[in-house]
Steps between C-alpha positions, in 0.01 A plus 500: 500500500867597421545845340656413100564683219172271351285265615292247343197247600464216239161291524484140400290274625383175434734233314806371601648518146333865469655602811853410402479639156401835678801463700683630210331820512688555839829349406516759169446763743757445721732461209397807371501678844649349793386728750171442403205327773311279379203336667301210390183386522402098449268245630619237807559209274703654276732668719790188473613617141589821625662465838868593535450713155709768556352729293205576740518714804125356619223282390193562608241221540154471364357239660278243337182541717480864358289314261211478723620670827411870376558675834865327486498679167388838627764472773807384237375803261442765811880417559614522157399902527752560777769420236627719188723409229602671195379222267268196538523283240163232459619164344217367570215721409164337624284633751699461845813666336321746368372599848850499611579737222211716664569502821858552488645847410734510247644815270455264227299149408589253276277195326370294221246716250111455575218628477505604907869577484486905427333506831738289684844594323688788396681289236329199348699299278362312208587130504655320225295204411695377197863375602789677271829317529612274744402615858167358617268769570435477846832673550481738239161629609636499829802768390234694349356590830914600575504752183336823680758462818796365305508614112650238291770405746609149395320265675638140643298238472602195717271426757672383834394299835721528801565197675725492803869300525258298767224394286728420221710273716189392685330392126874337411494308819146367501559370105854319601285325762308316261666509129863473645760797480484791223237264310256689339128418398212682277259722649102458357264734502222253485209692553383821364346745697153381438427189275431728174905536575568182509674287248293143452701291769501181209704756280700658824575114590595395141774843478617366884562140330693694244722697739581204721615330206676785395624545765522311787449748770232464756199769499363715766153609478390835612132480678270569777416271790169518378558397123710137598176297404518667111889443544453158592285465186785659222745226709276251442558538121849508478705226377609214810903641491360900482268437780802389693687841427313674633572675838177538742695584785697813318169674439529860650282563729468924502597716204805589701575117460432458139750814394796340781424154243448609169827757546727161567278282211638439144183665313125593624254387204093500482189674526544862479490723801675610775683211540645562161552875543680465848708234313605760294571757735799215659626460152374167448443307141094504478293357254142614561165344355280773457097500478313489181366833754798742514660659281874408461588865394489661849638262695790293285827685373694163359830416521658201333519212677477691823153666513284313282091431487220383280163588420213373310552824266827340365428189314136639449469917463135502403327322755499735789427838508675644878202818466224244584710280776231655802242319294677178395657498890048472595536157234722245676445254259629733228809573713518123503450414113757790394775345811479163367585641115825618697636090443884430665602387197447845322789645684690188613806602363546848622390323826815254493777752370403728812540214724832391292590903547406507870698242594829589301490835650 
């Protein structure tokens, strides 16, 4: 490791959308000192919303089959004692992390407040469960864990993804080859991560109908190989002239592919997720769908016709209470009965002045 005046090791694993969230921890650092290192930590699949970032000096991966490959996990945590670093900072804060955090010496440990944490961290930092003002609170938890290292140095909080002059030209030249020159289409994030985050596809097809009419772009869906059979199914119940918009051979094929796409697309809309978050890191319009499940506070800071979502919680406050989602998440017929109370028509026109928005901008 390169000698600096300070060096760092931020952990977070998992999610894409966690992952690139984190990635502000780093970029705040290097605004606040530039001559600080930085490593990173992150799982495999995750690794595409933070390549190129320039605001990391290594990431450092945890592979997946840690999960069950424990002598791969001795071996990843036997290395992590060769290092030091002045701070490491756990975004994460479940059990692999916090064996990181053990294993790796540090003058000083940062992470979330529980009841293990005083033996894991020399600073644990009590997250904010009620959102106060406008930023969504997985940032502003996340620049907690920056207060012990940084003070109240103001903080910046636009999220970025590095793509290359080749993949944007790459993404331009594939879309030309199908929707003609410079013409633009709508990305859809039609399926959630899991189907208790997934918008009923008779509702996603009815707002679809909606935009083409609006609109008269063509759509792009974002999904797996794996999922085409449930795509096939939301096409299936779109009207004859929507069905005909939309663009099977555009669909990315690696999350590489879907940011080259989206970046040249007019707006990204659907299911919430990382499709919606990485959307937001190019500076896209998104309009996200959120589960009855999540709550809208840590993950949604709204801007007027450019970053806009609904939840159930909107049109009906009392039926949902976010402390008991683990149990309604065990119910999926609950999930079900509160999505389908989330009707098109309650939000149709915020729907169709985004699109009207989108397009004039």
């Amino acid at each position: 490791m390169k000698k600096t005046d300070v060096s760092v090791l931020v952990i977070q694993q998992k999610m894409i959308g966690d992952v690139l969230i984190s990635s502000l921890i780093c970029k705040n650092l290097k605004l606040w000192k530039p001559g600080i290192r930085i490593d990173f930590v992150a799982n495999r699949h995750t690794l595409d919303v933070i390549r190129n970032n320039p605001y990391l000096d290594e990431i450092i991966v945890f592979e997946d089959r840690f999960k069950n490959d424990k002598w791969g996990l001795l071996q990843f945590l036997l290395r992590c004692r060769k290092k030091r670093y002045d701070y490491v900072i756990d975004a994460y804060g479940k059990l692999e992390s916090l064996l990181i955090c053990l294993f790796t010496p540090a003058s000083h440990k940062i992470g979330y407040k529980k009841i293990h944490s005083f033996f894991v961290y020399s600073h644990s930092i009590k997250r904010e469960k009620t959102r106060k003002g406008e930023l969504q609170l997985s940032i502003k938890n996340r620049f907690q864990l920056l207060e012990p290292i940084m003070g109240d140095f103001t903080k910046n909080t636009e999220v970025e993804i590095h793509l290359t002059p080749d993949e944007i030209a790459t993404g331009r030249a594939r879309l030309d080859s199908v929707l003609g020159k410079e013409n633009q289409a709508i990305m859809v994030s039609a399926l959630g991560s899991n189907k208790n985050k997934t918008y009923p596809f008779e509702y996603m097809a009815q707002l679809m109908d909606t935009a083409f009419q609006t609109t008269q772009l063509p759509f792009i869906l974002n999904y797996r190989p794996d999922q085409e059979g449930q795509i096939d199914q939301l096409i299936d119940q779109l009207q004859p002239t929507t069905q005909k918009a939309v663009m099977k051979s555009l669909t990315p094929n690696s999350l590489r592919d879907y940011m080259a796409t989206a970046y040249h697309c007019m707006a990204v809309v659907g299911n919430e997720g990382g499709a919606i978050n990485v959307a937001k890191a190019l500076n896209k319009p998104t309009f996200a769908i959120f589960s009855p499940l999540i709550d809208p506070s840590g993950w949604h800071t709204g801007i007027h016709h450019k970053c806009m979502a609904v939840h159930l919680q909107t049109f009906f406050p009392h039926k949902i209470n976010h402390k008991d989602h683990r149990k309604i998440a065990k119910d999926p017929m609950k999930v079900t009965e509160l999505y389908k109370m989330l009707k098109p028509e309650l939000f149709k026109k915020q729907w169709i002045d985004f699109l009207k928005s989108s397009i004039y901008n």
